[in-house]
CSV table of C-alpha atoms and ligand atoms in Angstrom, one decimal:
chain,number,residue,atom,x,y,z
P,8,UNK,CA,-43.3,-20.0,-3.5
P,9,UNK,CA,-40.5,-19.5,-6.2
P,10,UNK,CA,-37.2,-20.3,-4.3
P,11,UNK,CA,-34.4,-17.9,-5.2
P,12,UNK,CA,-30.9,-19.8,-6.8
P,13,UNK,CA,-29.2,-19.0,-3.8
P,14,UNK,CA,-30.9,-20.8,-1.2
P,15,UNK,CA,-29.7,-24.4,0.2
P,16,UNK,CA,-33.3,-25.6,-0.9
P,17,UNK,CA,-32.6,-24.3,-4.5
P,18,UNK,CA,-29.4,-25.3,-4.4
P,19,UNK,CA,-30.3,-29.3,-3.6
P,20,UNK,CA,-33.3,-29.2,-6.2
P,21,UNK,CA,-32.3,-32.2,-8.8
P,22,UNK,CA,-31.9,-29.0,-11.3
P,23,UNK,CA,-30.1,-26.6,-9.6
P,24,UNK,CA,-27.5,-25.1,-11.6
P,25,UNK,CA,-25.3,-27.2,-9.3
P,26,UNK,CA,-26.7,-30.0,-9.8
P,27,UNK,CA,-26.2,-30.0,-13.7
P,28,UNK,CA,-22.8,-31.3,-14.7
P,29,UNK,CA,-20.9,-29.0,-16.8
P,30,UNK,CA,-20.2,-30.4,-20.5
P,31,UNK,CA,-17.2,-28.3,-21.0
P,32,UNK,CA,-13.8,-30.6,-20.5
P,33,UNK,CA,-15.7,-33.7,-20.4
P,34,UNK,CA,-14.1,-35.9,-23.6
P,35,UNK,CA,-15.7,-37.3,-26.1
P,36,UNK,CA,-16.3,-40.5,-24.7
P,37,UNK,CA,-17.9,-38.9,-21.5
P,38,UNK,CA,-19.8,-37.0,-23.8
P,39,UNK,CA,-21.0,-39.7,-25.6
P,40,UNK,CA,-21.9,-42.1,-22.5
P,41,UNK,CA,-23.6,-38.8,-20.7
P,42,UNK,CA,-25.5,-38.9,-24.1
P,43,UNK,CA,-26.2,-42.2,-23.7
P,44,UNK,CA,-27.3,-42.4,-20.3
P,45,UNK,CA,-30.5,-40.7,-21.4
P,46,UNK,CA,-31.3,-42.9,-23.7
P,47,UNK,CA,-30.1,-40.9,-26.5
P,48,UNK,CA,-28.5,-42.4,-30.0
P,49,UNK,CA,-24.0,-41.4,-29.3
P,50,UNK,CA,-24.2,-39.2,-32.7
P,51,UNK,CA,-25.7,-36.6,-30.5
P,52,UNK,CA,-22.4,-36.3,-29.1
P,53,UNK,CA,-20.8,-35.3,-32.6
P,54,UNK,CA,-23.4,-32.8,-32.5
P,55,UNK,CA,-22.9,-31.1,-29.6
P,56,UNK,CA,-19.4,-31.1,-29.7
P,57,UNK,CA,-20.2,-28.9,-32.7
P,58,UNK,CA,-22.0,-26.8,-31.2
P,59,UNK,CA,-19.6,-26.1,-27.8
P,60,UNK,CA,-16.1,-26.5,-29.4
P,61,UNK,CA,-17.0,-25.0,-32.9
P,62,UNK,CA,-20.2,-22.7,-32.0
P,63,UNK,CA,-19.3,-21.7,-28.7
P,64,UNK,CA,-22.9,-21.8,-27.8
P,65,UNK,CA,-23.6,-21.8,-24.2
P,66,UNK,CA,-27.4,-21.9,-24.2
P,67,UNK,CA,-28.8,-25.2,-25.3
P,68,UNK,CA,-32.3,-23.1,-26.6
P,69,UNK,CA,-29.6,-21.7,-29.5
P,70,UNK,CA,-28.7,-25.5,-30.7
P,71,UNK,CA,-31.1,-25.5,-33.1
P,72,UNK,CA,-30.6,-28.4,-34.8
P,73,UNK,CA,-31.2,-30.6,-32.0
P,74,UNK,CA,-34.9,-31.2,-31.3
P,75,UNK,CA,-37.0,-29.4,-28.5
P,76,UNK,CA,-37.8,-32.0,-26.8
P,77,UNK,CA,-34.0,-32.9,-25.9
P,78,UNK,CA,-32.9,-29.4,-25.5
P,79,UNK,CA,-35.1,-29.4,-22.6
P,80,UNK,CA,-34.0,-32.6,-21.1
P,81,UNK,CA,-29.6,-30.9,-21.8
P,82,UNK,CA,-31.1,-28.0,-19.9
P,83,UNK,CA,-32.8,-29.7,-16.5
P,84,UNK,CA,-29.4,-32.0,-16.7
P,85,UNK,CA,-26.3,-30.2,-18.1
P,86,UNK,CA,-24.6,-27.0,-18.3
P,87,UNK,CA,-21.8,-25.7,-20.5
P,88,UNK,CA,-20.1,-23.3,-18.3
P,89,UNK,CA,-17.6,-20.5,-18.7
P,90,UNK,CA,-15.5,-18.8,-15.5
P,91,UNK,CA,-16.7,-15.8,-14.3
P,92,UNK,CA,-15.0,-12.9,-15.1
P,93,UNK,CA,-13.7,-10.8,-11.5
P,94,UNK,CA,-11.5,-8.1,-14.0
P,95,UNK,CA,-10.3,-7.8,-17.2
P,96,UNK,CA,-8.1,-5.4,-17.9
P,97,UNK,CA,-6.8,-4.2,-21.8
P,98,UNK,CA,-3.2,-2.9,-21.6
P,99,UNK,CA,-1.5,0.1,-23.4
P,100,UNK,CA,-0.1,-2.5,-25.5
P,101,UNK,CA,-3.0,-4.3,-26.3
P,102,UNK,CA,-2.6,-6.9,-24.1
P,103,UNK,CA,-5.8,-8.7,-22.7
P,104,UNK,CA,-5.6,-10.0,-19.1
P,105,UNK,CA,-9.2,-11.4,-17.3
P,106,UNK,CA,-8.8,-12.7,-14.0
P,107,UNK,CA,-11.6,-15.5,-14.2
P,108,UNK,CA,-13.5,-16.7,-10.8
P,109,UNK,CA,-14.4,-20.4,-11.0
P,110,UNK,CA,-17.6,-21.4,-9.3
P,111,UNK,CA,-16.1,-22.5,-5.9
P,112,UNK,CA,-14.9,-19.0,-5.7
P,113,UNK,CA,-11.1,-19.6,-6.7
P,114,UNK,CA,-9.9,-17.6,-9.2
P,115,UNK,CA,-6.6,-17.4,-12.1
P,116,UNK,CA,-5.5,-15.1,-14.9
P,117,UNK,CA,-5.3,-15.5,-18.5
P,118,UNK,CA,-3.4,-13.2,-20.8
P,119,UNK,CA,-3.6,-12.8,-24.8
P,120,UNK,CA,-0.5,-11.3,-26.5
P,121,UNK,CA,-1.7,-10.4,-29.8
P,122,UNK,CA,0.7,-10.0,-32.5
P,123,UNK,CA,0.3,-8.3,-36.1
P,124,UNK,CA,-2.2,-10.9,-37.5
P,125,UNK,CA,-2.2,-13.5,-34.6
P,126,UNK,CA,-1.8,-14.2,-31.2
P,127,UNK,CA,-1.3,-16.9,-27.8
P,128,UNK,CA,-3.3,-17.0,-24.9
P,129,UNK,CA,-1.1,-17.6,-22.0
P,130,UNK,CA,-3.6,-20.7,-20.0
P,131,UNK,CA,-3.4,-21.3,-16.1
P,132,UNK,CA,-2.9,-24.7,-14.9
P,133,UNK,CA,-3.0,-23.7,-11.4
P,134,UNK,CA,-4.7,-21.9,-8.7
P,135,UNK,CA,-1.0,-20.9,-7.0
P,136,UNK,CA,2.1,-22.9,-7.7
P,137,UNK,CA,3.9,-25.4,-4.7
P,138,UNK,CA,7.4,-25.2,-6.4
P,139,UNK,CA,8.1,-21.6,-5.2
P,140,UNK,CA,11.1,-20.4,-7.4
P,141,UNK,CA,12.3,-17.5,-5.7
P,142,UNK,CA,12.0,-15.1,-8.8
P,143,UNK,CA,8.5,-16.0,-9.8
P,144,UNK,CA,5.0,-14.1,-8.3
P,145,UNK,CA,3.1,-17.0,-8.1
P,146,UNK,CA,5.5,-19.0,-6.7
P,147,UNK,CA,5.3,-16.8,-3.4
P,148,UNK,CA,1.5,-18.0,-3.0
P,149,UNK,CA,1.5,-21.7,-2.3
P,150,UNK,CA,-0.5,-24.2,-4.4
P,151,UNK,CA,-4.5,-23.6,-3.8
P,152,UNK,CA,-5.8,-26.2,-6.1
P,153,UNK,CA,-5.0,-27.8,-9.8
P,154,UNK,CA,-7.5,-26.5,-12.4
P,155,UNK,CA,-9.8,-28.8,-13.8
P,156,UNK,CA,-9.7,-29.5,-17.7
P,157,UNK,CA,-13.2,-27.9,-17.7
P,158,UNK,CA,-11.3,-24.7,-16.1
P,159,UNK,CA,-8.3,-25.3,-18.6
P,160,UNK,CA,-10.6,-25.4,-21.5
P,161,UNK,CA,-12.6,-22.7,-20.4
P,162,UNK,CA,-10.1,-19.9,-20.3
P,163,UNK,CA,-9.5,-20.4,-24.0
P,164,UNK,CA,-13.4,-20.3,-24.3
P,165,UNK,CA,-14.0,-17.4,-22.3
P,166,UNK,CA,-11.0,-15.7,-24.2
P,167,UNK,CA,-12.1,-16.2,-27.5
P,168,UNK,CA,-16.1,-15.0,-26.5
P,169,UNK,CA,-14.0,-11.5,-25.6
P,170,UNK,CA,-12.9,-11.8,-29.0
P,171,UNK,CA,-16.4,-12.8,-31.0
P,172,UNK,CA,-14.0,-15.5,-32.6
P,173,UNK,CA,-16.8,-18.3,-32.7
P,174,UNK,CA,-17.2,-20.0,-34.9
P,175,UNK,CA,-14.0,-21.3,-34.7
P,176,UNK,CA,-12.7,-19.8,-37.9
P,177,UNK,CA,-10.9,-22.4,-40.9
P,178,UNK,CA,-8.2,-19.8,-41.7
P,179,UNK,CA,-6.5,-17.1,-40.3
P,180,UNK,CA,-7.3,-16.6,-36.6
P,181,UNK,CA,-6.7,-14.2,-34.0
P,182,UNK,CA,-6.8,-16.2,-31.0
P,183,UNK,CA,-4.3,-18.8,-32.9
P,184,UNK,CA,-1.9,-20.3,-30.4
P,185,UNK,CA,-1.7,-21.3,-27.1
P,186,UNK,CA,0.9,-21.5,-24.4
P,187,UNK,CA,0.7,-23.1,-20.7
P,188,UNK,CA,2.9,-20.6,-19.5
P,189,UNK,CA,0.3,-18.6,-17.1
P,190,UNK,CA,0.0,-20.0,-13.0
P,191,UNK,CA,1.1,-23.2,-12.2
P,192,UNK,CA,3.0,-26.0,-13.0
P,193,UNK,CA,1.6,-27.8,-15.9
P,194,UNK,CA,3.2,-31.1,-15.5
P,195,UNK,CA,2.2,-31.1,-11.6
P,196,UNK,CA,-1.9,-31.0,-13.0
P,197,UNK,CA,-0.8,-33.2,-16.0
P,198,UNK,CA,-3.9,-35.4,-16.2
P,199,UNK,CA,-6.3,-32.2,-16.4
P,200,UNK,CA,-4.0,-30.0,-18.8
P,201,UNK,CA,-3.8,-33.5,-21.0
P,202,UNK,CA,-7.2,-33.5,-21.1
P,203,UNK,CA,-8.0,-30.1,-21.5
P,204,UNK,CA,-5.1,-29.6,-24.5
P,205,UNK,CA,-6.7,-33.0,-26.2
P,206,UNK,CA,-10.2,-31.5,-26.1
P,207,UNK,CA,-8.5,-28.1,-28.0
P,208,UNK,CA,-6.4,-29.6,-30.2
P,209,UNK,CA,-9.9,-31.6,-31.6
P,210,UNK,CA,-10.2,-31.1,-35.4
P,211,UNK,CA,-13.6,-31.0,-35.1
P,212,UNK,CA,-14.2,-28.5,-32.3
P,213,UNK,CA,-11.3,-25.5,-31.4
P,214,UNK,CA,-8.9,-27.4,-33.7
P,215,UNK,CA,-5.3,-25.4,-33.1
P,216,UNK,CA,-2.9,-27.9,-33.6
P,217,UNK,CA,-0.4,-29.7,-31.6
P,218,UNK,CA,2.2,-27.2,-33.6
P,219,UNK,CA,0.4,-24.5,-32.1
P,220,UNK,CA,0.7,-25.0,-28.2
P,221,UNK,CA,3.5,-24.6,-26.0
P,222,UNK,CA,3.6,-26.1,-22.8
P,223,UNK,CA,6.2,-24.8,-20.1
P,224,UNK,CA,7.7,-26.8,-17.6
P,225,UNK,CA,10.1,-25.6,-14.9
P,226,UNK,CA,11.6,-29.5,-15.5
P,227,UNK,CA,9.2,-32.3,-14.0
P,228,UNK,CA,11.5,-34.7,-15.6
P,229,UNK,CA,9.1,-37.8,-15.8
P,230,UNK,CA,6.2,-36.2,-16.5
P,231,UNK,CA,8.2,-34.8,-19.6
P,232,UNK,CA,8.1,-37.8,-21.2
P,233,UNK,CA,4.4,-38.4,-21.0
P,234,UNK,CA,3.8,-34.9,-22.5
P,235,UNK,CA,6.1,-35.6,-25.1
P,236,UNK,CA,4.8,-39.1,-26.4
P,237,UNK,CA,1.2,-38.5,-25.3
P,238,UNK,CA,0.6,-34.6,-26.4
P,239,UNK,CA,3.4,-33.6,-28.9
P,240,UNK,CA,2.9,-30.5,-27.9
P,241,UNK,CA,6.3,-27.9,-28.4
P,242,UNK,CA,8.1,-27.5,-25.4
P,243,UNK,CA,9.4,-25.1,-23.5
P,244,UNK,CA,12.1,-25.7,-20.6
P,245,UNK,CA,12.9,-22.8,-18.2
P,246,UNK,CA,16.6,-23.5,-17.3
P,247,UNK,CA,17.6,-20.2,-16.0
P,248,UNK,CA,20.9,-21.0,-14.9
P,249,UNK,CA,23.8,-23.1,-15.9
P,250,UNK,CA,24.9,-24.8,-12.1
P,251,UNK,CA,22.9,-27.1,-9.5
P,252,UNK,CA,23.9,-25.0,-6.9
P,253,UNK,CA,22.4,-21.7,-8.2
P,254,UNK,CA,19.3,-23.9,-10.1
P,255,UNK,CA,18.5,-25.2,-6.4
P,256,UNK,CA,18.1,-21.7,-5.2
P,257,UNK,CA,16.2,-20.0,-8.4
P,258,UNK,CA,14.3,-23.1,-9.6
P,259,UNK,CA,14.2,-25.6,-6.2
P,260,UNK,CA,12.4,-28.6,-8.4
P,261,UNK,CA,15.8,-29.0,-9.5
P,262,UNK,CA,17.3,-30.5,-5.9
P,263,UNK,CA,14.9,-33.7,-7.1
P,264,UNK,CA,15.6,-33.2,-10.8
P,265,UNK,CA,19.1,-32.0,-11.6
P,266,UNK,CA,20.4,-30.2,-14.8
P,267,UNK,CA,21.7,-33.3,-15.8
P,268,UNK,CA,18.6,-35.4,-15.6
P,269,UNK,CA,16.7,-32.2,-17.3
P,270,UNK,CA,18.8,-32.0,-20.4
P,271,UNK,CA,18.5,-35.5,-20.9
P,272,UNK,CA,14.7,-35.4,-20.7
P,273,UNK,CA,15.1,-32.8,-23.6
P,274,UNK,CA,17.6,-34.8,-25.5
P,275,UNK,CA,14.7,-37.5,-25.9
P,276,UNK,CA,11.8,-35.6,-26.0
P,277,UNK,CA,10.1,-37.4,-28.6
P,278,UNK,CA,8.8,-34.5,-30.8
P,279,UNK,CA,11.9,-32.3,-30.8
P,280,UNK,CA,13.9,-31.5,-34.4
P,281,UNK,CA,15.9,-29.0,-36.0
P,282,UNK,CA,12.5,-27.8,-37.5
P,283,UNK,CA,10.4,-28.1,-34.0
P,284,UNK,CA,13.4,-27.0,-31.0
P,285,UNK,CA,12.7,-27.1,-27.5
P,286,UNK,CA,12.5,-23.6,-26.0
P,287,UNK,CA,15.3,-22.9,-23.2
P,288,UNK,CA,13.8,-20.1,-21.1
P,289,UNK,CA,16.4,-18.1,-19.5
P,290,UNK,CA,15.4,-15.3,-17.1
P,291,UNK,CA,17.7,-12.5,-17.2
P,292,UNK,CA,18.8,-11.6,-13.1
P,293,UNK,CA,20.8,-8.9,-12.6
P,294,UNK,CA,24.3,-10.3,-11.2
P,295,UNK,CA,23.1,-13.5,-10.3
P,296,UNK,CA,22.8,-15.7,-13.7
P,297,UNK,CA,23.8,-13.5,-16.6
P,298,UNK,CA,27.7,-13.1,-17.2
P,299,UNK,CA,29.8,-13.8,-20.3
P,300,UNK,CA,30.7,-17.0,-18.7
P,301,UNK,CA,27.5,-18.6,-18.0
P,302,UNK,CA,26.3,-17.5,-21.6
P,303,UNK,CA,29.6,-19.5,-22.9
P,304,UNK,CA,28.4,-22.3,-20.6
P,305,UNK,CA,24.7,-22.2,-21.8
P,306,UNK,CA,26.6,-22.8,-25.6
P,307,UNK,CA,28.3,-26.0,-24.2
P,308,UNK,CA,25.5,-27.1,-22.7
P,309,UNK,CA,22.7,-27.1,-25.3
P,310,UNK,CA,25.2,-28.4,-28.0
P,311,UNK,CA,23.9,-31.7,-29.8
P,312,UNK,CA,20.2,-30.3,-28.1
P,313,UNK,CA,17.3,-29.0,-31.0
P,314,UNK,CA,16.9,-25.7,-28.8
P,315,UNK,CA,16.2,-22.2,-29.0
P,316,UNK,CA,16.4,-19.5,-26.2
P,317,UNK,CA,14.6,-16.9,-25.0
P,318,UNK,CA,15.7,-14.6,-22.8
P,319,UNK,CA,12.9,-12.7,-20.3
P,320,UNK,CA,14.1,-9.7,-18.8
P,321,UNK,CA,13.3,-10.0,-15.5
P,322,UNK,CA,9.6,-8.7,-14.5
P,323,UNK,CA,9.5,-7.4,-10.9
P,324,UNK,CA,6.6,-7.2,-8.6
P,325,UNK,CA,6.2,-5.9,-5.2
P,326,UNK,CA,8.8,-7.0,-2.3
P,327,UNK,CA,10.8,-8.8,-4.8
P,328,UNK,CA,14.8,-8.6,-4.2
P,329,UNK,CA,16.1,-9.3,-7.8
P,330,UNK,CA,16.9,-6.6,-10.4
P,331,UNK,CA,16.2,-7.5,-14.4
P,332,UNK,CA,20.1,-7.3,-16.4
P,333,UNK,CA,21.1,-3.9,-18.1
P,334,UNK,CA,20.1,-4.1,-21.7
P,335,UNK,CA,23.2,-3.8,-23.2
P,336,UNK,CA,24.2,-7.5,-20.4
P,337,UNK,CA,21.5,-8.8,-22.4
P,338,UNK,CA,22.4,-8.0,-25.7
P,339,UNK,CA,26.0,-9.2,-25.1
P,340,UNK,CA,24.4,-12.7,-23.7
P,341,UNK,CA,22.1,-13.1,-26.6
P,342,UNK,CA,25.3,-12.7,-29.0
P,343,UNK,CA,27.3,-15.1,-27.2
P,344,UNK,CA,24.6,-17.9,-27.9
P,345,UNK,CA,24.1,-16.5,-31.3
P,346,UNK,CA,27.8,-17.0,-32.4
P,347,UNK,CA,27.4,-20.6,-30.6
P,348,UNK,CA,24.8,-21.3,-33.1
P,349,UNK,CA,21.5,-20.5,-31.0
P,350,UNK,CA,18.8,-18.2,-31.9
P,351,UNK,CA,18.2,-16.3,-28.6
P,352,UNK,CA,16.3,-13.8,-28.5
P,353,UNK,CA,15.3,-10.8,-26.1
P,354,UNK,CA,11.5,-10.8,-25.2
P,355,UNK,CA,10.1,-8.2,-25.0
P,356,UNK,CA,7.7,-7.9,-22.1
P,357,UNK,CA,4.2,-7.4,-22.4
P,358,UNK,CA,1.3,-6.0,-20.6
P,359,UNK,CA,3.5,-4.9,-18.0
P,360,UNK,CA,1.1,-2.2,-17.1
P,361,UNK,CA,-1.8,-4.6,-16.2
P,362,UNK,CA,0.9,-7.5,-14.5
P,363,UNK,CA,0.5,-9.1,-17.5
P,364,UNK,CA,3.8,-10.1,-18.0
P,365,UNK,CA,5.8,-13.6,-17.3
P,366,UNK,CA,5.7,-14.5,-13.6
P,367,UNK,CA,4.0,-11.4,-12.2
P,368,UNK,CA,0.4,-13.5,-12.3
P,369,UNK,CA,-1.2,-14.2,-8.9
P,370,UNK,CA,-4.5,-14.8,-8.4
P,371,UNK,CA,-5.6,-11.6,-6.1
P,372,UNK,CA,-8.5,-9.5,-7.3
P,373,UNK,CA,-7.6,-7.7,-4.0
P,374,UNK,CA,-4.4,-6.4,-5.4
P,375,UNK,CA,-5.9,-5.3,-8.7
P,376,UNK,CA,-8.4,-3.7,-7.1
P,377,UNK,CA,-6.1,-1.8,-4.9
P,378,UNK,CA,-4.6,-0.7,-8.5
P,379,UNK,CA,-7.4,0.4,-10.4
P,380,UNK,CA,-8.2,2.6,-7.0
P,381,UNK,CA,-4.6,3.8,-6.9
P,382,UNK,CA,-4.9,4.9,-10.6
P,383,UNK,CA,-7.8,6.6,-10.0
P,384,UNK,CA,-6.4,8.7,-6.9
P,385,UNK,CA,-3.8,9.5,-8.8
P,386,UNK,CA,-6.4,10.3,-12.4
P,387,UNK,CA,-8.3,12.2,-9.8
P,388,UNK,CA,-5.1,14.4,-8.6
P,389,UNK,CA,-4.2,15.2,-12.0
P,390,UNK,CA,-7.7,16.4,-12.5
P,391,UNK,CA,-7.6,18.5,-9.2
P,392,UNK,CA,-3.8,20.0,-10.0
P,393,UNK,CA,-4.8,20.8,-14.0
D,408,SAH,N1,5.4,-23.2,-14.2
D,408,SAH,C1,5.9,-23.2,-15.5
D,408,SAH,C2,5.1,-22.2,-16.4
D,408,SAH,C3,4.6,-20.9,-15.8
D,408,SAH,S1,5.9,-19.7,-15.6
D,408,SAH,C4,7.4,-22.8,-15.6
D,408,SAH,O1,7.9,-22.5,-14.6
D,408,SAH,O2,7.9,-23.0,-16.7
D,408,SAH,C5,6.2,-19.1,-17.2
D,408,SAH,C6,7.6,-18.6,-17.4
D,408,SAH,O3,7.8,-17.3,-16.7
D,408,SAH,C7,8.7,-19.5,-16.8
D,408,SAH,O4,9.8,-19.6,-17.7
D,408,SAH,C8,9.1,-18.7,-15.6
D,408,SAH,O5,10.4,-19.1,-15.2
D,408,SAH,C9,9.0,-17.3,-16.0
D,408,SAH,N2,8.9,-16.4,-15.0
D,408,SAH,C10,8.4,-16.5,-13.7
D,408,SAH,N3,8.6,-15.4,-13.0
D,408,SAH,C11,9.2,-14.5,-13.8
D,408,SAH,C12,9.5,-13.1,-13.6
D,408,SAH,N4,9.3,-12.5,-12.5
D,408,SAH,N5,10.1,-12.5,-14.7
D,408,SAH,C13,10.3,-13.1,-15.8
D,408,SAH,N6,10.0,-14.4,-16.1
D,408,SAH,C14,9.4,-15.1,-15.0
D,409,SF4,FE1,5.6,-22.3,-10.4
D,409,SF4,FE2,6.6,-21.8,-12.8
D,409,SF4,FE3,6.4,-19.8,-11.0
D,409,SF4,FE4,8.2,-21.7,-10.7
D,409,SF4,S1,8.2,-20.2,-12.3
D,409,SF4,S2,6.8,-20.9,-9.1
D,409,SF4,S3,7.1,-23.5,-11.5
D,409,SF4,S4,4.7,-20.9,-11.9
């Protein structure tokens, strides 16, 4: 009798998609000692590499230049897996959001903000966040799990299948830089990001360089370090205010790691110049964090600090109780640090149609749902009063 995948039986035969272990996010070493296990020579590992990172083949029957025999032994023992995708949703502004399901069920958003010629996919790190800043989406869901570097890895993957960029072009790409700035706290899951952001930066596989990736950190001060000396990766801080006292309340990491200890952390991170500055992320809150005065106290605090600013209007979502600053508050803050010597500019949101946008990501393909039904009652009412 032929068992369907879905049954406990089929789930517990020795290869059951479960049962195979997933090659994406393993390093190469794993790779190699997988490899080896089965008896097979460790320059099959250069191989496959090739044909995941560079390819992006998923089915071992397309690896052609590995024999039959062994593409029949990867396929009773491995899998290379991409997330599912629950909804992806193209905005007005070309904006690309997916909210991927991962294979226990969990699920996380990924974003690509294409520019003229180029473009960054904003990466996950996180199923929810535990550090709850009181401004931020995600921060209202609690922490469901860290990612694993397979996951990590595999939102790039999956973003650039959407794009048909495989194989991973020489020149110019699309898909060309990368920024942890999506769910999560990348420094919290540091072991699987560091893993997951060593496998992309491989020259022989994804290949976008160190130059290319931007990892934000609401300020995990030790774990700074490490990414700094370990990764090289650019960094990006986000400060948001210019006291403890108000820090504590937007950004409460900060009651273990003060401003103080923070822009010491970016005064040594090893990989910041005047070519290569740190990114101060400032979110701009109505009456709470953007006066004159705490722009003129953002100048004396970065001073003798390789930094840049950018500002992010504030992106509401539902039940929030903070307002984004007027435009014309935010233009006057931006000069302020400009005459004090710092580029700051405004960004300017994106994909705020699809929640897209900075810190409106949360991991509910109930809520989207309820959207795209919304739209369509209301698509359907225009139809009926036309
Ligand atoms: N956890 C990391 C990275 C993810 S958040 C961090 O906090 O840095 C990415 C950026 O979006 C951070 O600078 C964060 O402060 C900002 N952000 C969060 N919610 C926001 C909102 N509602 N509007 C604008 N920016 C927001
Ligand atoms: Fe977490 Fe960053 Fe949101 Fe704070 S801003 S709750 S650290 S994702």
């Amino acid at each position: 009798m032929i068992q369907p995948l879905t049954t406990p039986e089929a789930q517990t035969a020795p290869n059951s998609i479960e049962n195979r272990i997933d090659l994406v996010g393993l390093s190469k070493a794993e790779l190699k000692t997988q490899l080896t296990d089965i008896g097979e020579p460790a320059f099959r590992a250069k191989q496959l590499w090739h044909w995941i990172y560079h390819r992006g083949e998923t089915d071992f029957d397309q690896m052609t230049t590995i024999a039959k025999s062994l593409r029949a032994i990867l396929n009773e023992k491995f899998i290379v897996r991409r997330p599912g995708i629950a909804l992806e949703q193209t905005s007005n502004d070309k904006s690309r959001k997916w909210l991927f399901k991962f294979h226990d069920g969990n699920e996380a958003e990924t974003v690509f903000i294409p520019e003229e010629d180029r473009g960054a996919v904003c990466i996950s790190s996180q199923v929810g966040c535990s550090l709850s800043c009181t401004f931020c989406h995600t921060g209202t869901m609690d922490l469901v799990r860290n990612l694993t570097a397979g996951e990590i890895v595999g939102q790039m993957m999956a973003a650039r299948d959407s794009y048909n960029e495989w194989p991973s072009p020489s020149g110019d790409r699309l898909l060309s830089n990368i920024v942890m700035m999506g769910m999560g706290e990348p420094l919290i899951n540091y072991e699987n990001v560091a893993k997951a952001l060593t496998i992309i930066m491989d020259g022989e596989g994804i290949a976008i360089s160190k130059r290319r990736i931007t990892l934000s950190t609401s300020g995990l001060v030790p774990m700074m370090d490490r990414c700094g000396s370990e990764l090289g990766v650019n960094l990006a801080v986000s400060l948001h205010a210019v006291t403890d006292e108000l820090r504590d309340v937007l950004v409460p990491i900060n009651k273990k790691y003060p401003i103080k200890e923070l822009l010491d952390a970016c005064r040594r991170y090893p990989s910041a110049n005047n070519a290569r500055r740190i990114t101060f992320e400032y979110v701009m809150l109505k009456g709470v964090n953007d006066s004159q005065a705490d722009a003129r106290e953002l100048v004396r605090m970065a001073k003798g600090i390789p930094v840049k600013f950018n500002l992010i209007p504030f992106n509401p979502w539902p039940g929030v109780a903070y307002d984004c600053s007027t435009m014309s508050d935010m233009k006057r803050f931006s000069e302020i640090l400009n005459d004090g010597g710092f580029s700051a500019p405004i960004r300017v949101p994106r994909g705020r149609d699809i929640l897209a946008a900075c810190g409106q990501l949360k991991s509910a393909s109930k809520r989207d749902v309820e959207k795209l039904k919304q739209d369509a009652r209301q698509r359907q009412s225009e139809r009926e009063a036309s």
